[in-house]
mmCIF file of C-alpha atoms in Angstrom:
data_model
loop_
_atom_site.group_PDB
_atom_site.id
_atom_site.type_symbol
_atom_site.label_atom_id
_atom_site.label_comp_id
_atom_site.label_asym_id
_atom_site.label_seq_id
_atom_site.Cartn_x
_atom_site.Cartn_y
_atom_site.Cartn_z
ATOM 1 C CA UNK M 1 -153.342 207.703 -4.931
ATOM 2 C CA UNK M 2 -156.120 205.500 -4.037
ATOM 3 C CA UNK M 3 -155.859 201.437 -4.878
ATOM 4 C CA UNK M 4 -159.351 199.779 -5.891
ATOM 5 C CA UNK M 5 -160.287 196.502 -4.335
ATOM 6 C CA UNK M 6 -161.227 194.897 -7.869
ATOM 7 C CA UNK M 7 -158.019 196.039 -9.550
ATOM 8 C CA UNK M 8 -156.031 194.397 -6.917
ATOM 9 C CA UNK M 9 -158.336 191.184 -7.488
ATOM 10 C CA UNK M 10 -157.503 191.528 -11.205
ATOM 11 C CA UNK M 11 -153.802 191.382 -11.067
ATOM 12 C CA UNK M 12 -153.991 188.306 -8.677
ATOM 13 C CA UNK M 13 -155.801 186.592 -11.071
ATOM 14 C CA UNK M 14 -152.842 186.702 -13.444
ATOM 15 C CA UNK M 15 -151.228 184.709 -10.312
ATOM 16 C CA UNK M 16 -151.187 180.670 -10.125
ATOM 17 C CA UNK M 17 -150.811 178.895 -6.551
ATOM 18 C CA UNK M 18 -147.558 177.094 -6.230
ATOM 19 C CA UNK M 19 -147.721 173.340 -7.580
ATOM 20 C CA UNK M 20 -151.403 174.042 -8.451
ATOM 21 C CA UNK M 21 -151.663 176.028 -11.677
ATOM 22 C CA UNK M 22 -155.125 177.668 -10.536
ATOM 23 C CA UNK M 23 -154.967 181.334 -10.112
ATOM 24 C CA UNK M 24 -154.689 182.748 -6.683
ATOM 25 C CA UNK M 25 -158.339 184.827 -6.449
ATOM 26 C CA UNK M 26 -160.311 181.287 -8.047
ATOM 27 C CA UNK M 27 -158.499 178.749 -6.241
ATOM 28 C CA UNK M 28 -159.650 180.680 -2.496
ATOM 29 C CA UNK M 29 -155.705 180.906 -1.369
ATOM 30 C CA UNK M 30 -156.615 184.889 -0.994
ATOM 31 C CA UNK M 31 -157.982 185.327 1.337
ATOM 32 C CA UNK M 32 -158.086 188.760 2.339
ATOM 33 C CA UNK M 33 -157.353 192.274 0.534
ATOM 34 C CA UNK M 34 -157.374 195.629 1.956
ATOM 35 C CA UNK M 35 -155.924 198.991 1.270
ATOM 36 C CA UNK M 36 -155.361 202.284 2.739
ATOM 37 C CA UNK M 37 -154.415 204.761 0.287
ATOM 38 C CA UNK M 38 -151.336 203.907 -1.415
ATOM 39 C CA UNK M 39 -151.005 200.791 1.132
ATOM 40 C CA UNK M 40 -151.998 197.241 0.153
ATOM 41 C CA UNK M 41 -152.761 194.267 2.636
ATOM 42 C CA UNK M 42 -152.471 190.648 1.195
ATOM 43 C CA UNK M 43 -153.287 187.890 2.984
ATOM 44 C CA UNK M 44 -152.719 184.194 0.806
ATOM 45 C CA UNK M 45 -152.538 180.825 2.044
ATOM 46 C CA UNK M 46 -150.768 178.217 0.120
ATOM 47 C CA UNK M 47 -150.421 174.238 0.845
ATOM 48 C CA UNK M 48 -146.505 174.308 -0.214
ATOM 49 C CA UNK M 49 -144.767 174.798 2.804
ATOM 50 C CA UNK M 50 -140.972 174.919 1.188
ATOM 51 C CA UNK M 51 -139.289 178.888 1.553
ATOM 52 C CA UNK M 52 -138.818 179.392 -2.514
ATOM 53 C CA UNK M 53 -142.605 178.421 -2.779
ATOM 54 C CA UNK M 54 -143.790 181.334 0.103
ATOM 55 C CA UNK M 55 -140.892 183.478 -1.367
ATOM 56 C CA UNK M 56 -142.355 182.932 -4.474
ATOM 57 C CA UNK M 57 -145.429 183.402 -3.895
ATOM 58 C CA UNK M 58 -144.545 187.232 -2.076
ATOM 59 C CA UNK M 59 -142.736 188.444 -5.269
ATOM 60 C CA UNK M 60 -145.077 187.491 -8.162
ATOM 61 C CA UNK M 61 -148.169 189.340 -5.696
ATOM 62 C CA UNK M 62 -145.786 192.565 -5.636
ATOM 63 C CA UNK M 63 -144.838 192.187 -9.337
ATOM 64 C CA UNK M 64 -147.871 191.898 -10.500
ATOM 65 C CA UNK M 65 -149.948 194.785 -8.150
ATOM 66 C CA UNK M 66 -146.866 196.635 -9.067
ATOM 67 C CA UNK M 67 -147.725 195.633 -13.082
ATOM 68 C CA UNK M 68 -151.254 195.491 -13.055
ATOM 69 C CA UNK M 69 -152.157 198.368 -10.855
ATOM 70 C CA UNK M 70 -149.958 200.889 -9.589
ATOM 71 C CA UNK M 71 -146.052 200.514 -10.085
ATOM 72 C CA UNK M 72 -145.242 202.668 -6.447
ATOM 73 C CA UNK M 73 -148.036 200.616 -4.745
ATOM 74 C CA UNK M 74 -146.512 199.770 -1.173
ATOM 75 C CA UNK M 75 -147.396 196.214 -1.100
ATOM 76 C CA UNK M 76 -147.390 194.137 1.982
ATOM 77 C CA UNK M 77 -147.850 190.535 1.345
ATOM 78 C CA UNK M 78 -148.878 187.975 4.478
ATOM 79 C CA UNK M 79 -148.219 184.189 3.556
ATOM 80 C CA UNK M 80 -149.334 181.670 5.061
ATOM 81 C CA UNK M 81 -148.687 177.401 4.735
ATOM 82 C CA UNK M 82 -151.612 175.172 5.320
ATOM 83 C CA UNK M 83 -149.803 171.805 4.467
ATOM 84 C CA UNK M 84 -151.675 168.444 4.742
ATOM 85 C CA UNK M 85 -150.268 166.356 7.365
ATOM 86 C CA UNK M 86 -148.642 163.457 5.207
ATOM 87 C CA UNK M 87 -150.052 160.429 5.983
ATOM 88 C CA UNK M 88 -147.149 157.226 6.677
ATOM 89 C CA UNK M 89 -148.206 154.354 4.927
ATOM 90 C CA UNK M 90 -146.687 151.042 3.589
ATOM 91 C CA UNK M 91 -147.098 148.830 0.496
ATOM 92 C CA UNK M 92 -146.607 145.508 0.165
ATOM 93 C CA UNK M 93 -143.881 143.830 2.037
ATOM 94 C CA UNK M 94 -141.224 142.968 -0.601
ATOM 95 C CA UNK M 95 -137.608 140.907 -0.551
ATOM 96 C CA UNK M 96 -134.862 142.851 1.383
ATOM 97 C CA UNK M 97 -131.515 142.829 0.299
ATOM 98 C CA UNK M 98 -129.227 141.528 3.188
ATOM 99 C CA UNK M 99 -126.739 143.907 3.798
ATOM 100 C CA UNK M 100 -127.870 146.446 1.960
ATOM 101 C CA UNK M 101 -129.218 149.502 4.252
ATOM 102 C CA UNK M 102 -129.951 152.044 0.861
ATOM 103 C CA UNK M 103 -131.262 151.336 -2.564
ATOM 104 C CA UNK M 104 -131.643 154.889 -4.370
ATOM 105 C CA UNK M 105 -133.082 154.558 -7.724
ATOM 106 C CA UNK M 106 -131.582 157.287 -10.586
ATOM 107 C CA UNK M 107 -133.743 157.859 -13.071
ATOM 108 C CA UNK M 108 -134.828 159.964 -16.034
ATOM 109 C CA UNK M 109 -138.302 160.586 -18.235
ATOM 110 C CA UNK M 110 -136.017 161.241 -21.548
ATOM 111 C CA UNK M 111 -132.801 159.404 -22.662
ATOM 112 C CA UNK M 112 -130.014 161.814 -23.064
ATOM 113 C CA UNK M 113 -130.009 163.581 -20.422
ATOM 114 C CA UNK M 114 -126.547 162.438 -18.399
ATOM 115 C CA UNK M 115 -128.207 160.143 -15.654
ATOM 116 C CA UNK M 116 -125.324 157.447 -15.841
ATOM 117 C CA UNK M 117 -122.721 160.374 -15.930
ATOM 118 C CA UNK M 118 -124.879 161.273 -12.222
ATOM 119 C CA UNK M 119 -125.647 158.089 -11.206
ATOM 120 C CA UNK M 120 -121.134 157.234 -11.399
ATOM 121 C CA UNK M 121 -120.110 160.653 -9.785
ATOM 122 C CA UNK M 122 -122.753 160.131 -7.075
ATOM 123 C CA UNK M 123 -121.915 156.864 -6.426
ATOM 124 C CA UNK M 124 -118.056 158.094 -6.272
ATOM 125 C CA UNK M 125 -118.671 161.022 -4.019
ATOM 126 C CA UNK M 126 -120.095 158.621 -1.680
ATOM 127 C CA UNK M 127 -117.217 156.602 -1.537
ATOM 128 C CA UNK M 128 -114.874 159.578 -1.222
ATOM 129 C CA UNK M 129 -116.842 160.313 2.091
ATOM 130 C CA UNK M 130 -116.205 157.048 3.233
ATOM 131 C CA UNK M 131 -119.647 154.831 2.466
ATOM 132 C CA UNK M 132 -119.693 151.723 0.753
ATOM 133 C CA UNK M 133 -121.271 151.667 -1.929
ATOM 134 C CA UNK M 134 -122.631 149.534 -5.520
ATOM 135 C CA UNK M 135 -123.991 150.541 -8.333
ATOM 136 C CA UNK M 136 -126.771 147.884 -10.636
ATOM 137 C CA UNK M 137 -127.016 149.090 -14.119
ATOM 138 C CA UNK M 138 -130.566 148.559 -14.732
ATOM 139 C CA UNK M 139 -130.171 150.186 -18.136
ATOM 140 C CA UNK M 140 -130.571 146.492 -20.122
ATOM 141 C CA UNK M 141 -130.646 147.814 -23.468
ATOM 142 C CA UNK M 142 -128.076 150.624 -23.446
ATOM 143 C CA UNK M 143 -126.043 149.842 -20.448
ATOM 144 C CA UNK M 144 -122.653 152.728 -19.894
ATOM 145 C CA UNK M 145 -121.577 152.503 -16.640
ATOM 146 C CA UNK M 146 -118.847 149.837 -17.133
ATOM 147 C CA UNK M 147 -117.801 152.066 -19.424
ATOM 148 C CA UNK M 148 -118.240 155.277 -17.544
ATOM 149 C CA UNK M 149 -115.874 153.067 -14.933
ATOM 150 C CA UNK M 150 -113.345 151.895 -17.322
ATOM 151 C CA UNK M 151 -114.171 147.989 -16.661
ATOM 152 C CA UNK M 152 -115.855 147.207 -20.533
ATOM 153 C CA UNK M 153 -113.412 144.018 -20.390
ATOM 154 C CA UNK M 154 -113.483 142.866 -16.857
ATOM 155 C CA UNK M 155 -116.007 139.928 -15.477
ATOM 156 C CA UNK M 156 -117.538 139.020 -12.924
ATOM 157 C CA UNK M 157 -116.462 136.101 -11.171
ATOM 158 C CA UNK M 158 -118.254 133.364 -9.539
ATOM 159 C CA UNK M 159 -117.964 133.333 -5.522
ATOM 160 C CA UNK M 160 -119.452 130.676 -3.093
ATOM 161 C CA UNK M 161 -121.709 132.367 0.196
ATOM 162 C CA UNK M 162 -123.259 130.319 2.294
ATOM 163 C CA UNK M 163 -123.333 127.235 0.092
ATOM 164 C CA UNK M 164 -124.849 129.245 -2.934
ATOM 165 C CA UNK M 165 -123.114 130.009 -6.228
ATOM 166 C CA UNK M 166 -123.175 134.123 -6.628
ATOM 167 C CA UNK M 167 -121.855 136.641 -9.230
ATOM 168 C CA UNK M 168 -119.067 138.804 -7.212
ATOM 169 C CA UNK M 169 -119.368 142.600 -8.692
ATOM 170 C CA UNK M 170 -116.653 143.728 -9.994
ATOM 171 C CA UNK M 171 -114.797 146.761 -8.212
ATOM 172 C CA UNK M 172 -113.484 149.746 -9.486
ATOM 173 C CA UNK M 173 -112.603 153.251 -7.540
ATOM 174 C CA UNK M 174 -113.852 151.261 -4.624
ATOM 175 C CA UNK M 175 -117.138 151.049 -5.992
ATOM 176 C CA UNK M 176 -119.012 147.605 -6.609
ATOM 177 C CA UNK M 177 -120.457 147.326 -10.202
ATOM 178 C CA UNK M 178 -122.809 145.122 -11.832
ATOM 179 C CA UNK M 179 -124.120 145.287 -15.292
ATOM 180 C CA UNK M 180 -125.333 143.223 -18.345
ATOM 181 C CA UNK M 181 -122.525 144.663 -20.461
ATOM 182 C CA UNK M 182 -120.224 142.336 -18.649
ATOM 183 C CA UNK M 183 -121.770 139.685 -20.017
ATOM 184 C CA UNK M 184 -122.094 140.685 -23.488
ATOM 185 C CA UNK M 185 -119.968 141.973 -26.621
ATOM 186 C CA UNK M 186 -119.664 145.438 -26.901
ATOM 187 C CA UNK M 187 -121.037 145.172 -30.784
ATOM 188 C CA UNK M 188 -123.803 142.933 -29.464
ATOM 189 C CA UNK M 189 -127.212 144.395 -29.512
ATOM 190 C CA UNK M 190 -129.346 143.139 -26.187
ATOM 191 C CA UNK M 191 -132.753 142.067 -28.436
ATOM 192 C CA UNK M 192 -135.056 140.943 -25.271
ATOM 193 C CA UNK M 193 -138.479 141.263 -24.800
ATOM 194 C CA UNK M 194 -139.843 142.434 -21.271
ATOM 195 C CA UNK M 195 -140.161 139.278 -19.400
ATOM 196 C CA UNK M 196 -136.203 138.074 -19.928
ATOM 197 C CA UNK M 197 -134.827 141.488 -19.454
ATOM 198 C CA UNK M 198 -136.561 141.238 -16.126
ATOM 199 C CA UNK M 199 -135.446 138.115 -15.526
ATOM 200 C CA UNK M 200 -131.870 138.663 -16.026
ATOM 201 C CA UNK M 201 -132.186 142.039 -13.937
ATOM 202 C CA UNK M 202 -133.495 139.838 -11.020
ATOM 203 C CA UNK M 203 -130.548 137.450 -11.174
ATOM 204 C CA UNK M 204 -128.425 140.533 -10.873
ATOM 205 C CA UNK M 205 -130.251 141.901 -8.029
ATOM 206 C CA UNK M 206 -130.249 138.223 -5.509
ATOM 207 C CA UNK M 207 -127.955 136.190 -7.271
ATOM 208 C CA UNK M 208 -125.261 138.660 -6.444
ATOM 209 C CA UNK M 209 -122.786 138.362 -4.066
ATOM 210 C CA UNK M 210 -122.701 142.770 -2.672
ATOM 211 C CA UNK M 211 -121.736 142.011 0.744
ATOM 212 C CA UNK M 212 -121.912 145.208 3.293
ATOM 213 C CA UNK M 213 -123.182 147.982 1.132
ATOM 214 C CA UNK M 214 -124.344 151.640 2.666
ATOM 215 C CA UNK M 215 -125.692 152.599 -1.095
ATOM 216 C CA UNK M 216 -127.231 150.688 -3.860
ATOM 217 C CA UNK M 217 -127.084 152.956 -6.933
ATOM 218 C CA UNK M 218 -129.593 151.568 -9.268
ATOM 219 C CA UNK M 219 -129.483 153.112 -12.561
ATOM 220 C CA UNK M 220 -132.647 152.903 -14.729
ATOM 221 C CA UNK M 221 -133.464 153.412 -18.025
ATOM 222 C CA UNK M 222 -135.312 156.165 -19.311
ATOM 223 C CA UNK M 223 -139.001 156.220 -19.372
ATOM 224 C CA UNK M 224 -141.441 154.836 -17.487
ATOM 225 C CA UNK M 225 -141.710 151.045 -18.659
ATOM 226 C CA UNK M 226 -141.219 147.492 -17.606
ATOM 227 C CA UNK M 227 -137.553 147.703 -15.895
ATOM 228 C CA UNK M 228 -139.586 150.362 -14.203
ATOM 229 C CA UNK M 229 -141.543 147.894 -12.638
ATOM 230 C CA UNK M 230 -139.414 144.998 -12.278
ATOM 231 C CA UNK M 231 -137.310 147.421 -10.046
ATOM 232 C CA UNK M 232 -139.936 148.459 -7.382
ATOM 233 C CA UNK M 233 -141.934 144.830 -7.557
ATOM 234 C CA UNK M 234 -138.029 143.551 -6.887
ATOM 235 C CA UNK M 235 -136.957 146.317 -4.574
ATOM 236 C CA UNK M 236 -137.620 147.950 -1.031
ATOM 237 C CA UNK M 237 -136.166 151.182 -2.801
ATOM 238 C CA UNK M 238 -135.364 153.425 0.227
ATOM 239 C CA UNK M 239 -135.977 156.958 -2.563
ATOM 240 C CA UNK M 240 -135.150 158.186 -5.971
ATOM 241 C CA UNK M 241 -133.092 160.828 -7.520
ATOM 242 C CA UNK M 242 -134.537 162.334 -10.922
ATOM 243 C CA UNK M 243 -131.936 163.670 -13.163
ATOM 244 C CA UNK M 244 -133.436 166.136 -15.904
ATOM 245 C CA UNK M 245 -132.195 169.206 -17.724
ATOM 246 C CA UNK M 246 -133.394 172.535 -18.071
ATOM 247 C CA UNK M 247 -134.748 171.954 -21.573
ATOM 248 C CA UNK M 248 -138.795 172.058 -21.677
ATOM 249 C CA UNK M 249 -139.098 169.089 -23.577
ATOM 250 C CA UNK M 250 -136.910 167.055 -21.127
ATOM 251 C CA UNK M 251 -138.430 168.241 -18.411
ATOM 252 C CA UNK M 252 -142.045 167.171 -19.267
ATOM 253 C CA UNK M 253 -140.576 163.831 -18.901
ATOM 254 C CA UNK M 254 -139.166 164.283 -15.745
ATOM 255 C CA UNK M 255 -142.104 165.095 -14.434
ATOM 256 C CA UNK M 256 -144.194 162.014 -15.780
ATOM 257 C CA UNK M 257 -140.733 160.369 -13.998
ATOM 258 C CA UNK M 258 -141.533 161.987 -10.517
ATOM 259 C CA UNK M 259 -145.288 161.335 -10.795
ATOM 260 C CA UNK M 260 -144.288 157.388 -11.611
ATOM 261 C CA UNK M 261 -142.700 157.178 -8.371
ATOM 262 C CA UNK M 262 -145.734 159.152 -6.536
ATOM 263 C CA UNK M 263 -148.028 157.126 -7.697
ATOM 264 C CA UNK M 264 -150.228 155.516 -4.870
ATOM 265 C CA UNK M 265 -149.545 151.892 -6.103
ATOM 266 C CA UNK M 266 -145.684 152.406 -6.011
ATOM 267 C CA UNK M 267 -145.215 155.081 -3.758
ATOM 268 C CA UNK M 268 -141.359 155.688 -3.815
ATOM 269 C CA UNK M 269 -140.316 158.782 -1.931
ATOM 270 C CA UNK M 270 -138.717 161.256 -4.405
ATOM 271 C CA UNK M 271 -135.253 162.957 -3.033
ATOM 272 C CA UNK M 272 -135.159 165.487 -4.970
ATOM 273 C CA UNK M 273 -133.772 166.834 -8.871
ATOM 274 C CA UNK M 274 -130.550 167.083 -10.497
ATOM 275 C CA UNK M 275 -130.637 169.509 -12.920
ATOM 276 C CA UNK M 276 -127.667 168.663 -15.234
ATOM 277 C CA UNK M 277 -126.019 170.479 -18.337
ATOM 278 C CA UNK M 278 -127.608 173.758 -16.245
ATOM 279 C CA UNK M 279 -125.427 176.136 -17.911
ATOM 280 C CA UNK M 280 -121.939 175.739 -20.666
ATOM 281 C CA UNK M 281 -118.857 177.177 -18.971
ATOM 282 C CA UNK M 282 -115.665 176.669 -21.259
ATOM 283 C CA UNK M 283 -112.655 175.627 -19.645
ATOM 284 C CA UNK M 284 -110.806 179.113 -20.732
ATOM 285 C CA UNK M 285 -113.764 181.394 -19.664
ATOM 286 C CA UNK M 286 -114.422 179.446 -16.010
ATOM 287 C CA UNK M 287 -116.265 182.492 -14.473
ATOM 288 C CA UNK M 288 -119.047 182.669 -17.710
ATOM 289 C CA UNK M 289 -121.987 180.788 -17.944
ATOM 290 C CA UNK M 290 -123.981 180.051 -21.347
ATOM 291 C CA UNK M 291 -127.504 178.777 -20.827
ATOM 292 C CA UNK M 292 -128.033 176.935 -23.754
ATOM 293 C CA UNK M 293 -130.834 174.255 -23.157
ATOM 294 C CA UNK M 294 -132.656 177.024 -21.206
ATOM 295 C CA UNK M 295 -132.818 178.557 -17.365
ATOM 296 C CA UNK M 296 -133.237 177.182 -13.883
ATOM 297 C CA UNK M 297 -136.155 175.010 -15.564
ATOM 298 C CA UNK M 298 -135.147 171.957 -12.923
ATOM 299 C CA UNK M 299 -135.061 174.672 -10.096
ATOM 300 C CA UNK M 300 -138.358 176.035 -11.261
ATOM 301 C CA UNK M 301 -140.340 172.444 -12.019
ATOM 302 C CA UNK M 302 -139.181 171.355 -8.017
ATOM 303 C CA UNK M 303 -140.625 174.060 -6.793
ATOM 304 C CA UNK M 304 -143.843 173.710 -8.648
ATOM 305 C CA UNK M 305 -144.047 169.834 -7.489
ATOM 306 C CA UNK M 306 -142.588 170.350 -4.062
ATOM 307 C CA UNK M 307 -139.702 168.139 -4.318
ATOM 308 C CA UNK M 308 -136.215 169.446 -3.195
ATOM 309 C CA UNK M 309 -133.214 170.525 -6.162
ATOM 310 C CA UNK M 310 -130.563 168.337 -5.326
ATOM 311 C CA UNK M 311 -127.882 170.233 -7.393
ATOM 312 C CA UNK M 312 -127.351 172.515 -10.818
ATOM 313 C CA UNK M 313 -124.153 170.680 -12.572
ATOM 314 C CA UNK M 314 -122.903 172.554 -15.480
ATOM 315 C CA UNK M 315 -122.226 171.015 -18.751
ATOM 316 C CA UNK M 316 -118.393 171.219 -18.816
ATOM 317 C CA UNK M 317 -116.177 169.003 -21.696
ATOM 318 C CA UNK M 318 -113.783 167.362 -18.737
ATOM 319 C CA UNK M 319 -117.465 165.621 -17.777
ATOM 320 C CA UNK M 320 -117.347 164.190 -20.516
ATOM 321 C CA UNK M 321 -114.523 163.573 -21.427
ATOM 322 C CA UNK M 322 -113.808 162.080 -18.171
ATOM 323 C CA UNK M 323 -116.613 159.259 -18.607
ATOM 324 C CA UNK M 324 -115.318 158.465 -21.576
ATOM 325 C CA UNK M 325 -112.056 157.832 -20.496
ATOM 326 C CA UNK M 326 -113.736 155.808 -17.069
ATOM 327 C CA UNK M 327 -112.703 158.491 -14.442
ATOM 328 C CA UNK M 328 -115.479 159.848 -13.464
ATOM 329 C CA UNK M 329 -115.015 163.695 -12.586
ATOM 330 C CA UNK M 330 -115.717 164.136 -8.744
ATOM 331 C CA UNK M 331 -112.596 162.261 -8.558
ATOM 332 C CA UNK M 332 -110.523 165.234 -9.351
ATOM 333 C CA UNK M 333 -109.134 167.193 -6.517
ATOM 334 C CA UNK M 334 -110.188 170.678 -5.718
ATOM 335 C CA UNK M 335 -112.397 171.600 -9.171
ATOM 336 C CA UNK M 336 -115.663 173.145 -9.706
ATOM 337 C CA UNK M 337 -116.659 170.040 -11.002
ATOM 338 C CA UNK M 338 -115.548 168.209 -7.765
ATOM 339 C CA UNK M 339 -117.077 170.752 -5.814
ATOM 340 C CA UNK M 340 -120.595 170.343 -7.821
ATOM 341 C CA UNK M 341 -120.860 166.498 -7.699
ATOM 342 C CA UNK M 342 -119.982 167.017 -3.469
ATOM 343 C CA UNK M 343 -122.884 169.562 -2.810
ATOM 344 C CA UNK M 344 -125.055 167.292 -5.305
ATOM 345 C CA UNK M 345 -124.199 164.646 -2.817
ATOM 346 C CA UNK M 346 -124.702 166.136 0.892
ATOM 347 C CA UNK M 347 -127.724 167.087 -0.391
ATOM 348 C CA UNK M 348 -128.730 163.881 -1.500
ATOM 349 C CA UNK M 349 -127.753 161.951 1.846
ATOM 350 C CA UNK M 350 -129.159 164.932 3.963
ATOM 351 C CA UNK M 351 -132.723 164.251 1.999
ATOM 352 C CA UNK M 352 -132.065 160.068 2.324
ATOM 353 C CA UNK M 353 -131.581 161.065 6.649
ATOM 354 C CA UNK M 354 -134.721 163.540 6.345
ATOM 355 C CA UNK M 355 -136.990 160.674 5.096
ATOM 356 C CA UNK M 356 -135.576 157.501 7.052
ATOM 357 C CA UNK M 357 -136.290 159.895 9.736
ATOM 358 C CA UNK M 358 -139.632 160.706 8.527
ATOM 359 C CA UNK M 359 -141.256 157.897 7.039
ATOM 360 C CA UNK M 360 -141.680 154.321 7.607
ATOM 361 C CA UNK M 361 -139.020 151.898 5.502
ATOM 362 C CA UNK M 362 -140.433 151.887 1.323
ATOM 363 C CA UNK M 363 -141.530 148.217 0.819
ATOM 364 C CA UNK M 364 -141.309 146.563 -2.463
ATOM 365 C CA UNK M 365 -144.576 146.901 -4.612
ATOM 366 C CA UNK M 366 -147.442 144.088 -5.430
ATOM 367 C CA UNK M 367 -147.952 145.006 -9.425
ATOM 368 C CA UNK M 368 -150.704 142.462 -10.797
ATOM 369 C CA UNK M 369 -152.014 142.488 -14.166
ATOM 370 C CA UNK M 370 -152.843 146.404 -15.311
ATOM 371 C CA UNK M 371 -152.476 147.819 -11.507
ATOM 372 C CA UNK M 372 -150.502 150.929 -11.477
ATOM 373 C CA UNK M 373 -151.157 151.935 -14.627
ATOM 374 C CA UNK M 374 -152.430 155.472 -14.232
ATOM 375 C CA UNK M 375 -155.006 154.912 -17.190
ATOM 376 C CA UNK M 376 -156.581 152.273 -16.159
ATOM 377 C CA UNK M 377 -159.804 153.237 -13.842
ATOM 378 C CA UNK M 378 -159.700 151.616 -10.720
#
């Protein structure tokens, strides 16, 4: 058996780069070929330098020499990572929060997708392991976590610090909580217009009284909008969490969510993505999974845009049921669930100690008139 050169060639083309969607021969990254007999040599250098990209990258070459050209073709594949050094730079300086040493933004391209029900078991695992920590509902218009935290009829009260009048958060599972549903009916419709929904999200932010807090949770609403910008023009956010599910259509928004926060004018380190509602597991079949919004499409779009997958949470009825009842489910004791939301979690501070190790502190963002508005030419 003898393996031609241009065959070889061929079936690569059939191959995109990691993260890059050119094929492998156009693009340059192979860079070599040879064979002997029924031996092939591949040498292909990619800029991802994460291990599912390179292992990646090694299978789909066999596959497809193995597809394409000869299926007992004894392929060996050499891969190698030519990364751009990432270069540390700062924004505008911005208004720290005193006391406050990490504000992680959770947020979502499409409505739906269960970035509250994240946002309250991540901010409850973190409290389990023994950090303080708050959680701003940012969501103006559709605001669930006082629900989601069983405190719909609680308010907050008014404290004096350091001569100033401030709004005191109120506290459940030993997490602080502020949100505009505590300071409206729960029939009432929130009809603002940009500016005063910022405003009001800016009171909540500095005129609140959050004390010693190792994690701000801010939850956001979906999209890509004006609370959007508020946030990081208000905010040194230290990264973001991007909560999707496996479903095509949602993720096409979470990736217009990641690119929002890589955008040069906002530049927001992303942690990683949550892929939630990965598979359906009933509670009297625990061991089967159903994938019923699709498979590992989360795991497979953080790999294509090099950010880490923070976790695969399975869409289980105690979840919800749990956040309707305002127990959220990583406080039960010893379940898969509780097990899910923790690994979600490590993950999530490992990647928060990776890039304050890393990179320089994320300052708040200058945003004047159309500036970081990815249509507008600069």
């Amino acid at each position: 058996m003898k393996l031609e050169k241009q065959a070889l060639l061929e079936a690569l083309k059939t191959i995109s780069v990691p993260g890059e969607g050119e094929d492998m021969v156009s693009s340059g990254a192979v860079t070599n070929v040879v064979t002997f007999g029924d031996e092939v040599i591949v040498d292909v250098t990619i800029k991802n330098p994460s291990l599912q990209a390179k292992k990646k990258t090694e299978v789909e070459i066999m596959k497809a020499i193995h597809a394409e050209v000869h299926q007992k073709a004894k392929v060996k594949v050499n891969v190698r990572v030519d990364a751009p050094e990432k270069q540390q730079k700062n924004e505008i300086k911005g208004k720290p929060i005193p006391g406050i040493q990490n504000i992680i933004a959770v947020a979502s391209g499409k409505g739906g997708v269960g970035k509250s029900t994240i946002t309250a078991n991540l901010a409850v695992s973190l409290q389990k392991m023994g950090f303080k920590v708050g959680i701003l509902d940012a969501d103006i218009y559709g605001p669930s976590i006082p629900m989601m935290f069983d405190v719909q009829e609680e308010k907050p009260l008014s404290v004096k610090v350091d001569g100033k009048q401030k709004m005191k958060p109120v506290e459940s599972y030993g997490v602080k909580v502020l949100s505009i549903g505590f300071f409206t009916r729960p029939d009432q419709a929130v009809v603002w217009r940009g500016p005063m929904a910022s405003k009001a999200l800016n009171q909540m932010i500095f005129d609140a009284a959050w004390g010693e807090l190792d994690f701000l949770l801010v939850d956001l609403p979906p999209g890509t909008g004006d609370i959007h910008l508020s946030i990081v023009q208000a905010m040194p956010i230290t990264g973001a969490v991007v909560v999707s599910t496996p479903q095509n259509v949602a993720l096409a928004d979470a990736k217009k969510g990641v690119a929002m926060f890589q955008q040069e004018s906002i530049n927001v380190p992303v942690l990683g993505i949550v892929e939630n509602m990965a598979w359906f597991t009933p509670e009297e079949l625990p061991d089967n999974k159903y994938y019923i919004f699709g498979k590992e499409g989360a795991r497979n779009l953080a790999e294509d845009l090099n950010v880490p997958l923070l976790a695969q949470i399975p869409l289980v009825q105690s979840i919800r049921e749990a956040g309707d009842v305002g127990r959220p489910a990583a406080l039960q004791e010893n379940t898969i669930l509780a097990k899910a939301f923790e690994e979600m979690t490590r993950n999530s501070v490992e990647q928060l100690v990776k890039r304050n190790t890393d990179l320089p502190p994320t300052e708040a963002v200058k945003i004047t008139t159309m500036a970081g508005c990815a249509a507008v030419k600069k």
